[in-house]
Tab-separated table of C-alpha atoms in Angstrom:
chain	number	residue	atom	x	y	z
A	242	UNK	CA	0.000	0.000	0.000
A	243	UNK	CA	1.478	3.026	-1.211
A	244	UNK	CA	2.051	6.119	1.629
A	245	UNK	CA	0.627	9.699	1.613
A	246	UNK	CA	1.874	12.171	3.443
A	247	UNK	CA	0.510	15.790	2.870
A	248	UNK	CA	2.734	18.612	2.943
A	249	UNK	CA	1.723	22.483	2.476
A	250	UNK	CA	-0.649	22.467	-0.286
A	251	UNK	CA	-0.567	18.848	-1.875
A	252	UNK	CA	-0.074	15.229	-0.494
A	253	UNK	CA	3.579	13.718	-1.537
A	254	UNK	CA	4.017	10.087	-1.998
A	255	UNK	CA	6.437	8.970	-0.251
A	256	UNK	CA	6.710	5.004	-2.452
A	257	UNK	CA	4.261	3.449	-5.096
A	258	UNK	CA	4.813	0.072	-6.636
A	259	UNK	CA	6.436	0.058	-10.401
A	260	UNK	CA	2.784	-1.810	-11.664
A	261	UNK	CA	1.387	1.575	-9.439
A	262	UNK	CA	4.317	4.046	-11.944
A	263	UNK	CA	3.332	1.841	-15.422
A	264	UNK	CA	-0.651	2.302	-14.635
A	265	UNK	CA	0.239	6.269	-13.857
A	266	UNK	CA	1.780	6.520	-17.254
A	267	UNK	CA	-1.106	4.536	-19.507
A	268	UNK	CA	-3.633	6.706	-17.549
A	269	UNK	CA	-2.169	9.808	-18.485
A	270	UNK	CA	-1.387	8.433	-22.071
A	271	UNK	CA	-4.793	7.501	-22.956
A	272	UNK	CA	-4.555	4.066	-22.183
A	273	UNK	CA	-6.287	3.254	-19.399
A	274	UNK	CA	-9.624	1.975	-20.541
A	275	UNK	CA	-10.914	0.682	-24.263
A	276	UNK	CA	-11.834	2.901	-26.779
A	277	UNK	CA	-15.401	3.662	-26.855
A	278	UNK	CA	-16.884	2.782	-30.245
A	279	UNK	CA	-17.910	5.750	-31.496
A	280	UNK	CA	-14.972	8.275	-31.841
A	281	UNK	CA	-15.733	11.665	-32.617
A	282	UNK	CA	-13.622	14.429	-34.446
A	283	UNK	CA	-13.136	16.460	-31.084
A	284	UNK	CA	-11.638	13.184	-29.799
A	285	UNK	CA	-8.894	13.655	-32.399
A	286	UNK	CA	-8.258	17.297	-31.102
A	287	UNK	CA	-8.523	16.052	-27.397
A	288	UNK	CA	-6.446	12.974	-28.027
A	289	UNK	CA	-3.542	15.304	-29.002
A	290	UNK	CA	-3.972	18.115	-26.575
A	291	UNK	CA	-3.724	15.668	-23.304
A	292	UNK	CA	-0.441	14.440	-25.436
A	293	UNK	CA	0.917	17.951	-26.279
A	294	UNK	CA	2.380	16.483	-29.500
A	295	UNK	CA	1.593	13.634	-31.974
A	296	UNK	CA	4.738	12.246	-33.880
A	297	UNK	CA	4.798	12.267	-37.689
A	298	UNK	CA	6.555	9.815	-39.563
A	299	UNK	CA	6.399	9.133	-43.132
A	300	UNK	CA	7.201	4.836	-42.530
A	301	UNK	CA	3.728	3.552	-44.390
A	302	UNK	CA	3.771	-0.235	-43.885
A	303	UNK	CA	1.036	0.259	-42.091
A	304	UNK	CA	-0.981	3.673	-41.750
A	305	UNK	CA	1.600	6.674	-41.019
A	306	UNK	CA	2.702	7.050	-37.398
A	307	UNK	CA	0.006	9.920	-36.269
A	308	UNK	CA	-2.816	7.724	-37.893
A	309	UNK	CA	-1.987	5.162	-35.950
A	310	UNK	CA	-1.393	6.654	-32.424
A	311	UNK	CA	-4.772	8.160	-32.760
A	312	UNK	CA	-6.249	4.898	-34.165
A	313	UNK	CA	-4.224	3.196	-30.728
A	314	UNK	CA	-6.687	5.124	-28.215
A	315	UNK	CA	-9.507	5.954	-30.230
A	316	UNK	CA	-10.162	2.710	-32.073
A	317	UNK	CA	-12.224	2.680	-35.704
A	318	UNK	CA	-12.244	6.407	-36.143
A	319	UNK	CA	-11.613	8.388	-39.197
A	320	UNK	CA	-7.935	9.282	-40.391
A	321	UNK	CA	-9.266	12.363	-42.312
A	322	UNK	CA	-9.901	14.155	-39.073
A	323	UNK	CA	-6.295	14.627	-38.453
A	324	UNK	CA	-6.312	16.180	-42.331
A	325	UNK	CA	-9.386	18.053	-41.389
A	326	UNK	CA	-8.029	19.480	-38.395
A	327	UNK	CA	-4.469	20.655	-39.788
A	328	UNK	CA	-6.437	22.705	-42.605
A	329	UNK	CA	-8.830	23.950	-39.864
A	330	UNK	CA	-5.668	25.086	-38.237
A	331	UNK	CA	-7.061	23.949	-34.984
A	332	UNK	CA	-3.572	22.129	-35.116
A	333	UNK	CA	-0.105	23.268	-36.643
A	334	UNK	CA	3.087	21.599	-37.115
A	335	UNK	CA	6.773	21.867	-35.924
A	336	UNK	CA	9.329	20.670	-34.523
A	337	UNK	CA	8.530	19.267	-30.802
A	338	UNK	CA	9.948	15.805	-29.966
A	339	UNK	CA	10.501	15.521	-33.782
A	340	UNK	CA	8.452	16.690	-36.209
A	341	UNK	CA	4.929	16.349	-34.791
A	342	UNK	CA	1.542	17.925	-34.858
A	343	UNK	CA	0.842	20.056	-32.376
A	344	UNK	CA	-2.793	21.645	-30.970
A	345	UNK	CA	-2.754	25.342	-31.688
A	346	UNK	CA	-3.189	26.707	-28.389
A	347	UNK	CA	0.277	25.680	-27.558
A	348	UNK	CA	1.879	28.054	-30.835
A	349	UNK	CA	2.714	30.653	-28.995
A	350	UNK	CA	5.177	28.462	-26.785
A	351	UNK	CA	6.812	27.093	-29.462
A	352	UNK	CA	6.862	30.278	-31.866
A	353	UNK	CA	8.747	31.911	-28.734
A	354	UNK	CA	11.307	28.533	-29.147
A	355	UNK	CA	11.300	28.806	-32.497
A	356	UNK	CA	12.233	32.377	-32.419
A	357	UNK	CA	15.157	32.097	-29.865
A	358	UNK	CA	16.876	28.701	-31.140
A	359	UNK	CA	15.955	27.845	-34.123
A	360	UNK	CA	18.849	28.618	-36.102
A	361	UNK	CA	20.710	25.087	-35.994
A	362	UNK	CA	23.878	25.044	-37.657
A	363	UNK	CA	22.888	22.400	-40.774
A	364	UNK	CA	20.058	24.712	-41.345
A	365	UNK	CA	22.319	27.901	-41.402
A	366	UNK	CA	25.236	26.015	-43.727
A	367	UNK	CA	21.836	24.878	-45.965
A	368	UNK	CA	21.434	29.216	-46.673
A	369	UNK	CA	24.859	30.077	-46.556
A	370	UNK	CA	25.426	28.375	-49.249
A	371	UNK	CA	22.498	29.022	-51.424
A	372	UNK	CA	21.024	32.325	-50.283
A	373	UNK	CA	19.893	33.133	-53.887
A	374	UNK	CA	17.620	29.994	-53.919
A	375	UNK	CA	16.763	29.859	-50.828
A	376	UNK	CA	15.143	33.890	-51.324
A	377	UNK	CA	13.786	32.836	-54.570
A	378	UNK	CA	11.450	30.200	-53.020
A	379	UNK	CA	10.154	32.218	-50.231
A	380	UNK	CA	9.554	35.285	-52.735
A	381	UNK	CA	7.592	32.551	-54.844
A	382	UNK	CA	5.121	31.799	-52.358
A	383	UNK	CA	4.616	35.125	-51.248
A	384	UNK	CA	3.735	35.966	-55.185
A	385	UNK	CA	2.117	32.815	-56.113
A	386	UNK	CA	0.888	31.075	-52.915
A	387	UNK	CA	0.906	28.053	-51.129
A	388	UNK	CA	3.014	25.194	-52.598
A	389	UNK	CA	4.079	21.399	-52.007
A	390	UNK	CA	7.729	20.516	-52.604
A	391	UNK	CA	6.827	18.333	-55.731
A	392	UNK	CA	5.587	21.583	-57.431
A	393	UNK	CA	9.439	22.541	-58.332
A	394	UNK	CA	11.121	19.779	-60.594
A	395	UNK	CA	14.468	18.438	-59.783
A	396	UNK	CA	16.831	19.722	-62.330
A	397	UNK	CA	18.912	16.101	-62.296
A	398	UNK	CA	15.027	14.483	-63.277
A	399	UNK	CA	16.157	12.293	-60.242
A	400	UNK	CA	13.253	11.376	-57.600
A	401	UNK	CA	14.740	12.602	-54.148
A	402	UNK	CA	13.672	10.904	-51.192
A	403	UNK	CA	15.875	11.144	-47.946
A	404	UNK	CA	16.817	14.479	-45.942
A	405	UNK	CA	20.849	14.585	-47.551
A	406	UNK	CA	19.293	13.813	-51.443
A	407	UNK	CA	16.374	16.815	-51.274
A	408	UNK	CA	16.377	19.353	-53.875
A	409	UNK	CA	17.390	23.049	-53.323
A	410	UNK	CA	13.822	24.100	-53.604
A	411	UNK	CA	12.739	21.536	-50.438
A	412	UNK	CA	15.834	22.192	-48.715
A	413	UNK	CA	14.249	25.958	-49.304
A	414	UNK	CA	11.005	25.289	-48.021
A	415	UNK	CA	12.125	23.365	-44.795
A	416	UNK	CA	14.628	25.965	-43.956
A	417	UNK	CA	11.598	28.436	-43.861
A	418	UNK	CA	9.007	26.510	-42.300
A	419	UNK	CA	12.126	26.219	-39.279
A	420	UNK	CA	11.877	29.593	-38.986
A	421	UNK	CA	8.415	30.457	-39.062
A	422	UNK	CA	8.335	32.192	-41.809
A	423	UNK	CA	6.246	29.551	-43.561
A	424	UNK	CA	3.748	27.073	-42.126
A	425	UNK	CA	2.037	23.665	-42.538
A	426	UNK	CA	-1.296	24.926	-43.996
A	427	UNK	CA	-2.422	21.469	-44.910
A	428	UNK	CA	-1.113	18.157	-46.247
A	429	UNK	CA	-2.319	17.169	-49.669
A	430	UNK	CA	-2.021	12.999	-50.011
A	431	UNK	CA	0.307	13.695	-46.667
A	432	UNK	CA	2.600	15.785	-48.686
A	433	UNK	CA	3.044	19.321	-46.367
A	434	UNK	CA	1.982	22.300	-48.539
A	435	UNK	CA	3.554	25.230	-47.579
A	436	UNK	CA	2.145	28.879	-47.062
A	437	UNK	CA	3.507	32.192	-45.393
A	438	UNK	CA	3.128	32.366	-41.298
A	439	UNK	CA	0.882	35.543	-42.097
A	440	UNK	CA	-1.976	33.872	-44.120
A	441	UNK	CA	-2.157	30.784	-42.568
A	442	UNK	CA	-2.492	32.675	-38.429
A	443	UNK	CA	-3.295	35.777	-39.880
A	444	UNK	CA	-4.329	36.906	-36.611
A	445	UNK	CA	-1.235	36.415	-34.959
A	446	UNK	CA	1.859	38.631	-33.447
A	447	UNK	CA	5.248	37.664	-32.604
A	448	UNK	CA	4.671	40.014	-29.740
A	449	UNK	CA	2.130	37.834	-27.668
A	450	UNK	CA	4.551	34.988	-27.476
A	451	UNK	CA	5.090	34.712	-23.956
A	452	UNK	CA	8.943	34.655	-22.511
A	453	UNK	CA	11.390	32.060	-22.282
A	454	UNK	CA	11.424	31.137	-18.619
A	455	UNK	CA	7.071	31.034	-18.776
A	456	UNK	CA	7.696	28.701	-21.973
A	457	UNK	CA	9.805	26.226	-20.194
A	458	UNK	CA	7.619	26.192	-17.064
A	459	UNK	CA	4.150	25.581	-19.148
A	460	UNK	CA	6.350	22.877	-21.161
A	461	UNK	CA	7.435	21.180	-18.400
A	462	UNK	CA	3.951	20.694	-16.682
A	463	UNK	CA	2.528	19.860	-19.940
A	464	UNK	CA	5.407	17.327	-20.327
A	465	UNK	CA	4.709	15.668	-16.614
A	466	UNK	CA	1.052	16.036	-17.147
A	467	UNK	CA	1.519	13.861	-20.272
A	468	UNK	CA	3.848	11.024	-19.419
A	469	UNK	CA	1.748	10.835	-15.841
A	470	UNK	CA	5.022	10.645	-14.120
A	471	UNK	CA	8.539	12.066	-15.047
A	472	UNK	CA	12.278	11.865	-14.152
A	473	UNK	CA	14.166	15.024	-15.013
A	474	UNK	CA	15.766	12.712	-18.029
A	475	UNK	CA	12.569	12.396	-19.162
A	476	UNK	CA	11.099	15.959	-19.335
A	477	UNK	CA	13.724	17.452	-21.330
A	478	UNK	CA	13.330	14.672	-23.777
A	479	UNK	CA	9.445	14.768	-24.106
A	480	UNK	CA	9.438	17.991	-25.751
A	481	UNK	CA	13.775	18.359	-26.160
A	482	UNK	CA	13.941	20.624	-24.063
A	483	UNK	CA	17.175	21.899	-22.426
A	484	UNK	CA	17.842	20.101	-20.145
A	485	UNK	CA	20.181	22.658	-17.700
A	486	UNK	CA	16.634	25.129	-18.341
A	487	UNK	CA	14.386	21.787	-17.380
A	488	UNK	CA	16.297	20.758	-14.512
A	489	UNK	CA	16.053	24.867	-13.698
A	490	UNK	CA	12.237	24.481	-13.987
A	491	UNK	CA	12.206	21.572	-11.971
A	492	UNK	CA	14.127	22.616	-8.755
A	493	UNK	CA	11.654	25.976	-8.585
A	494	UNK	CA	8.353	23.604	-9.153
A	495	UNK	CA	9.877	21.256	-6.244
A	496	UNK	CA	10.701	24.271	-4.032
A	497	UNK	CA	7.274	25.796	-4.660
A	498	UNK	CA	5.487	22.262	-3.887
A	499	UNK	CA	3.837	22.492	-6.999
A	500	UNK	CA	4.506	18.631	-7.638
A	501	UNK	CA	4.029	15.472	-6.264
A	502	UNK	CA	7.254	13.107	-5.415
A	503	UNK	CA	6.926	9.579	-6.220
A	504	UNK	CA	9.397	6.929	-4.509
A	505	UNK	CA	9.081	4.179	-7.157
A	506	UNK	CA	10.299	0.642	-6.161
A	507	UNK	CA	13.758	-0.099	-7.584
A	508	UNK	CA	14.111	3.670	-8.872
A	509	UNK	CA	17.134	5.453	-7.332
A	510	UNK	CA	15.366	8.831	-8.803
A	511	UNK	CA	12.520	10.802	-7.657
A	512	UNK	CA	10.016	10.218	-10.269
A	513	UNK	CA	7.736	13.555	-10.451
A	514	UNK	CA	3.461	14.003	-11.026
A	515	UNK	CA	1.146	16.344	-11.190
A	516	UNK	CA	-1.610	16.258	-8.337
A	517	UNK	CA	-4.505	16.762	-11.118
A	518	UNK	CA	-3.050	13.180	-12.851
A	519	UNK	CA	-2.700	11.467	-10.189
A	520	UNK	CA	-6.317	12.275	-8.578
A	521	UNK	CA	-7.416	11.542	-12.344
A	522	UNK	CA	-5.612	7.839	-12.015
A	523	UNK	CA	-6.941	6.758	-8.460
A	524	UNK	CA	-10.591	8.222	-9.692
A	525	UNK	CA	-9.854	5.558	-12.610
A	526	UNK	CA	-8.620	3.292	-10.994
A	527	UNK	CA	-12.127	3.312	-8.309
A	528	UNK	CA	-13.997	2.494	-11.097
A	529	UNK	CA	-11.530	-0.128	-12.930
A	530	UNK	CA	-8.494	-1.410	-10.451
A	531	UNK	CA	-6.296	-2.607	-13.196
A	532	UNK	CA	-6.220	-1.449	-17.297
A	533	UNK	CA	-8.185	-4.123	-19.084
A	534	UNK	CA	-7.058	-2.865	-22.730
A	535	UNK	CA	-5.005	-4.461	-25.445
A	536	UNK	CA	-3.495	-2.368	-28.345
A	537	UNK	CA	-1.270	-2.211	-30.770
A	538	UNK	CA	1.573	0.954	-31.149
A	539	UNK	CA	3.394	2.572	-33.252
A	540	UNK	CA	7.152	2.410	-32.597
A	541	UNK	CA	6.781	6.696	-32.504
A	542	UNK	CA	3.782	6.537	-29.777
A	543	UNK	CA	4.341	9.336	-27.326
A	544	UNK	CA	4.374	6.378	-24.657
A	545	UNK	CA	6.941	4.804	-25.934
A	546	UNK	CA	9.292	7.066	-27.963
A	547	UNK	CA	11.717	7.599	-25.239
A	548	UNK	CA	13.401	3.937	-24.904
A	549	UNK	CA	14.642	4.134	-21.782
A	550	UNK	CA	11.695	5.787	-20.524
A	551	UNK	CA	10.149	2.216	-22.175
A	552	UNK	CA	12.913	0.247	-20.350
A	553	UNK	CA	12.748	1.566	-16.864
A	554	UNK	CA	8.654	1.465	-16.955
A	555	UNK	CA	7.639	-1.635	-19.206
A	556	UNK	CA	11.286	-3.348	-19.001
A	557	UNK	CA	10.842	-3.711	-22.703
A	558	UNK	CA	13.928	-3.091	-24.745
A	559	UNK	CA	13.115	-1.984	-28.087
A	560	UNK	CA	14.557	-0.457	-31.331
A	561	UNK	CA	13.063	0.429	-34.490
A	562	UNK	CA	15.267	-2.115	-36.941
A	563	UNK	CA	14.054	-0.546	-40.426
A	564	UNK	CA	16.848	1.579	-39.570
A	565	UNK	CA	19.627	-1.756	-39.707
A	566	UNK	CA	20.702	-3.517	-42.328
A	567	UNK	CA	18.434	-6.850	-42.784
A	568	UNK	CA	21.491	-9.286	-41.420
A	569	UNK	CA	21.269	-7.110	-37.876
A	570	UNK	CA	17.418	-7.074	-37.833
A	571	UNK	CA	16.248	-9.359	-34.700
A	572	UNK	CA	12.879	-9.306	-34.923
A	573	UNK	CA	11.724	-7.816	-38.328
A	574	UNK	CA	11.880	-4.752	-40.745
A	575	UNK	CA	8.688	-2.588	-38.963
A	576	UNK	CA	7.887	-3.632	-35.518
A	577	UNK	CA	4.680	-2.335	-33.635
A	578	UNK	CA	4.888	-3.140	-29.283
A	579	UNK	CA	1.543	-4.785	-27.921
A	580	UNK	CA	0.446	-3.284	-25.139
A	581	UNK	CA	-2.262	-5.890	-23.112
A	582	UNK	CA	-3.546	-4.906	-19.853
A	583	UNK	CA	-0.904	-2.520	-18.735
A	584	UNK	CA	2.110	-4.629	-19.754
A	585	UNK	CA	4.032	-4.423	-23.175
A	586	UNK	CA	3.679	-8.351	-23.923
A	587	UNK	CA	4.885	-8.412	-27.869
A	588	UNK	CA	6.105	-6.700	-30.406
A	589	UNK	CA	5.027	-7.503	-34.480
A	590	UNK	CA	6.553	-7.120	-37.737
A	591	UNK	CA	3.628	-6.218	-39.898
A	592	UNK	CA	2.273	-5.131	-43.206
A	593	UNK	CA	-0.820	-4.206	-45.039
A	594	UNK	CA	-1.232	-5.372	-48.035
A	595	UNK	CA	-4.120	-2.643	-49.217
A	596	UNK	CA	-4.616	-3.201	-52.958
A	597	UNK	CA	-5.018	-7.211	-51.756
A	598	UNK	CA	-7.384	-6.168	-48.414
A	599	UNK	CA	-5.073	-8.253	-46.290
A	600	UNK	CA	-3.143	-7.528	-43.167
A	601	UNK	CA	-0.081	-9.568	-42.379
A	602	UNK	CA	1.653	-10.643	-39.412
A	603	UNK	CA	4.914	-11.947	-40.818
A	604	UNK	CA	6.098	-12.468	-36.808
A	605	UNK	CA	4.794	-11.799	-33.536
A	606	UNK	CA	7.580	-12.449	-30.840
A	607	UNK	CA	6.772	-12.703	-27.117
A	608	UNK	CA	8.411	-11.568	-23.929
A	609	UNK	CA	9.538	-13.917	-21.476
A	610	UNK	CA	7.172	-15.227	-18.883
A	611	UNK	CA	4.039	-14.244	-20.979
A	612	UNK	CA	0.826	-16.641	-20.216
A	613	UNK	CA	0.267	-17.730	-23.691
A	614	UNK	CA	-3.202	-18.950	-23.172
A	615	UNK	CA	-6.824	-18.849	-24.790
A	616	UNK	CA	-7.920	-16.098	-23.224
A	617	UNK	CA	-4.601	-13.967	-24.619
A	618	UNK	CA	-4.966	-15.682	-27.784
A	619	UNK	CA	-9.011	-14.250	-28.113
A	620	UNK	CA	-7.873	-10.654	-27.275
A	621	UNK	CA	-5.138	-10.586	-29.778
A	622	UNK	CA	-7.056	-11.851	-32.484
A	623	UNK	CA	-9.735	-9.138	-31.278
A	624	UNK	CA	-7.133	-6.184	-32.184
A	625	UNK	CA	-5.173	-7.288	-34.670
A	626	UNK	CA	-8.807	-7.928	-37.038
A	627	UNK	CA	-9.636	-4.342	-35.790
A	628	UNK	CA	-6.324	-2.939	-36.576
A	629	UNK	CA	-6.739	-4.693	-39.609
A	630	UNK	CA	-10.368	-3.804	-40.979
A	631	UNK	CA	-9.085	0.274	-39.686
A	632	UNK	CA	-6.444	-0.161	-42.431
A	633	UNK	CA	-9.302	-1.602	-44.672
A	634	UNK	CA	-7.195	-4.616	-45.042
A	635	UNK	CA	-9.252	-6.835	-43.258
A	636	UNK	CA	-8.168	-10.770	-43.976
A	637	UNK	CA	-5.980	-11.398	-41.055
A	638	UNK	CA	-3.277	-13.958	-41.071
A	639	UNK	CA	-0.252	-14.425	-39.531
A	640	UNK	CA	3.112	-15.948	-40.826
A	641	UNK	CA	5.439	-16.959	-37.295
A	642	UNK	CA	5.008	-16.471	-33.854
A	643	UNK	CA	7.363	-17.316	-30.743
A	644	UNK	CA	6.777	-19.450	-28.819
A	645	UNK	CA	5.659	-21.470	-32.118
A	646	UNK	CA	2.944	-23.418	-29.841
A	647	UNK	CA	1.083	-20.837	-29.596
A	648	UNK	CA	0.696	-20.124	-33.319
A	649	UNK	CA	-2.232	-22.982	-33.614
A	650	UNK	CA	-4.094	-21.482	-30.573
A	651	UNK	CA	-3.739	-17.884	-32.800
A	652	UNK	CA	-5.167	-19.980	-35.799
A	653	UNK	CA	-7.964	-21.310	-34.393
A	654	UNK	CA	-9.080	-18.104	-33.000
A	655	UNK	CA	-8.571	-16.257	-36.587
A	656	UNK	CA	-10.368	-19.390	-37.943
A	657	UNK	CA	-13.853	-18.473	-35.384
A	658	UNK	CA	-14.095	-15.020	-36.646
A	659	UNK	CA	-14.031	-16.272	-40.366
């Protein structure tokens, strides 16, 4: 039984279990309970505001990375929203963890970012070095309006692809939309179509960004707030943050007892919460003592994206192997983590095959001291045939699993929902 002990304004915990730490962070992920089966549009725009930042990535084995967060909490919903809700410019895009969408109440904290650092040194040698070109493009959209990169032609007739083989004119445009002088005003077939800061938040003024020091302070909670329970590592990673600016933050949120300390079993670190989360969790957790939920992620979910973060919760080691060569590759080319009932269990290599409607496990590999029973078995088959009829792709089969007994068990159950 955990310990409370209240001090000044809020109660500080002085130990909670780790089960207690991993329940924290799927409750303040999104995680807690089952999608309800009737997602709206405002649960898109919710989804990403208790987040403060959805990851895009433009890996398409299965649907793109922000799809598929969304589709990991929200269930059958539809991926258009997202679209919908960039054009609406009820969201915006930069650079936050990576590259990620972001709601737009939180531009103004990283405008006032993007303002004081955003002048990396690649970026800088990218305009050095072709400040004609570079002036040319932005002079073309403010003449001619909003483009995509694929409306200037590569000279070479090559078809560019990754960041080091772009063309001047992209190169251009993502040297811009660093700076804020152009933004995201939509995505066209998920291609980003650029347009000047001005006409896409016409309304807005460099002036109302707020400073620095209330930036990092708002980022901070929002970062705590989001993973339900921090280390200082942590927080400067969530958003990348500094982390001598975090740890600044952190010390004058402590001394102020603005947060909650969490003694986590086996953690040598303080672990860090906001009261609001943690009220939110133990009001959850009243009505449902432990997460009855299984899911699939993407290998950029916000819950997972920081990999130690992953290992010191979920004691789940995991890399994203497209990124090896195909000799080093353990587990397969594009894996996805199962999350089941507050545990990462799994983790899949899979693809969907659209044009044939079918969605392929080519391996599903198991952590040690899993219960591989019928009961497992029923709930995977559940969410892998809804993953699979989200991605309209919805014959299910699957190639290899480990341990191989448990393949005909998977079979079978595939084989009752025919």
């Amino acid at each position: 039984m955990e310990q409370i002990y209240y001090i000044q304004r809020f109660r500080i915990m002085q130990s909670i279990t780790l089960q207690t730490a991993r329940q924290l962070a799927i409750y303040a992920q999104g995680f807690y309970n089952s999608p309800r089966n009737n997602a709206q549009k405002s649960d898109v725009k919710q989804t990403i505001k208790t987040l403060g930042a959805l990851q895009i990535d433009t890996i398409n084995i299965v649907a793109r990375a922000p799809y598929f967060s969304l589709w990991s909490r929200l269930g059958d919903y539809d991926a258009d929203w997202l679209n919908q809700l960039l054009a609406e410019q009820s969201l915006f895009e930069y650079w936050a963890h990576a590259a990620c969408f972001i709601p737009i109440e939180d531009y103004g904290l990283h405008r006032r970012i993007q303002i004081e650092q955003w002048r990396l040194p690649w970026y800088q040698h990218w305009y050095d070095n072709h400040k004609a070109e570079f002036d040319a493009v932005l002079a073309h959209v403010k003449k001619n309006g909003a483009v995509k990169s694929s409306d200037f032609k590569r000279a070479d007739g090559k078809k560019g692809g990754t960041w080091w083989d772009w063309k001047i004119e992209k190169r251009a445009l993502e040297y811009w939309f660093t700076s804020g002088e152009l933004m995201i005003s939509k995505r066209i077939n998920f291609q980003r179509v650029y347009d000047l800061k001005e006409r896409v938040l016409p309304n807005w003024r460099d002036s109302d960004a707020p400073d620095l020091e209330t930036v990092y302070r708002t980022l901070v909670l929002k970062s705590i707030a989001a993973m339900g329970l921090a280390i200082s590592g942590w927080i400067a990673d969530y958003f990348r943050l500094p982390k001598k600016e975090v740890l600044k933050t952190l010390k004058q949120l402590i001394s102020e007892n603005y947060l909650l300390e969490l003694k986590v079993e086996g953690w040598e670190d303080s672990a860090w919460a906001l009261p609001e989360i943690w009220e939110g969790y133990q009001t959850a957790q009243k009505q449902n003592p432990d997460p009855r939920f299984t899911t699939i992620l993407s290998p950029f979910d916000s819950l997972i994206w920081d990999r130690a973060r992953t290992s010191k919760l979920f004691n789940f080691d995991f890399t994203i192997e497209c990124y090896l060569p195909a000799a080093k590759r353990k587990y397969g080319y594009f894996l996805l983590p199962v999350l089941h009932d507050g545990q990462l269990i799994a983790r899949m290599d899979s693809k969907s095959h659209r044009a044939d409607k079918k969605f392929e496990v080519k391996s599903l590999y198991f952590e040690p001291g899993v219960a591989t029973d019928y009961n497992l078995a029923q709930n995977l088959v559940s969410t892998f045939s809804a993953c699979a009829a989200w991605h309209k792709s919805p014959e299910l089969f699957i190639e290899k699993c480990d341990p191989p007994e448990f393949y005909e068990t998977l079979q079978q159950k595939i084989a009752q929902r025919e």
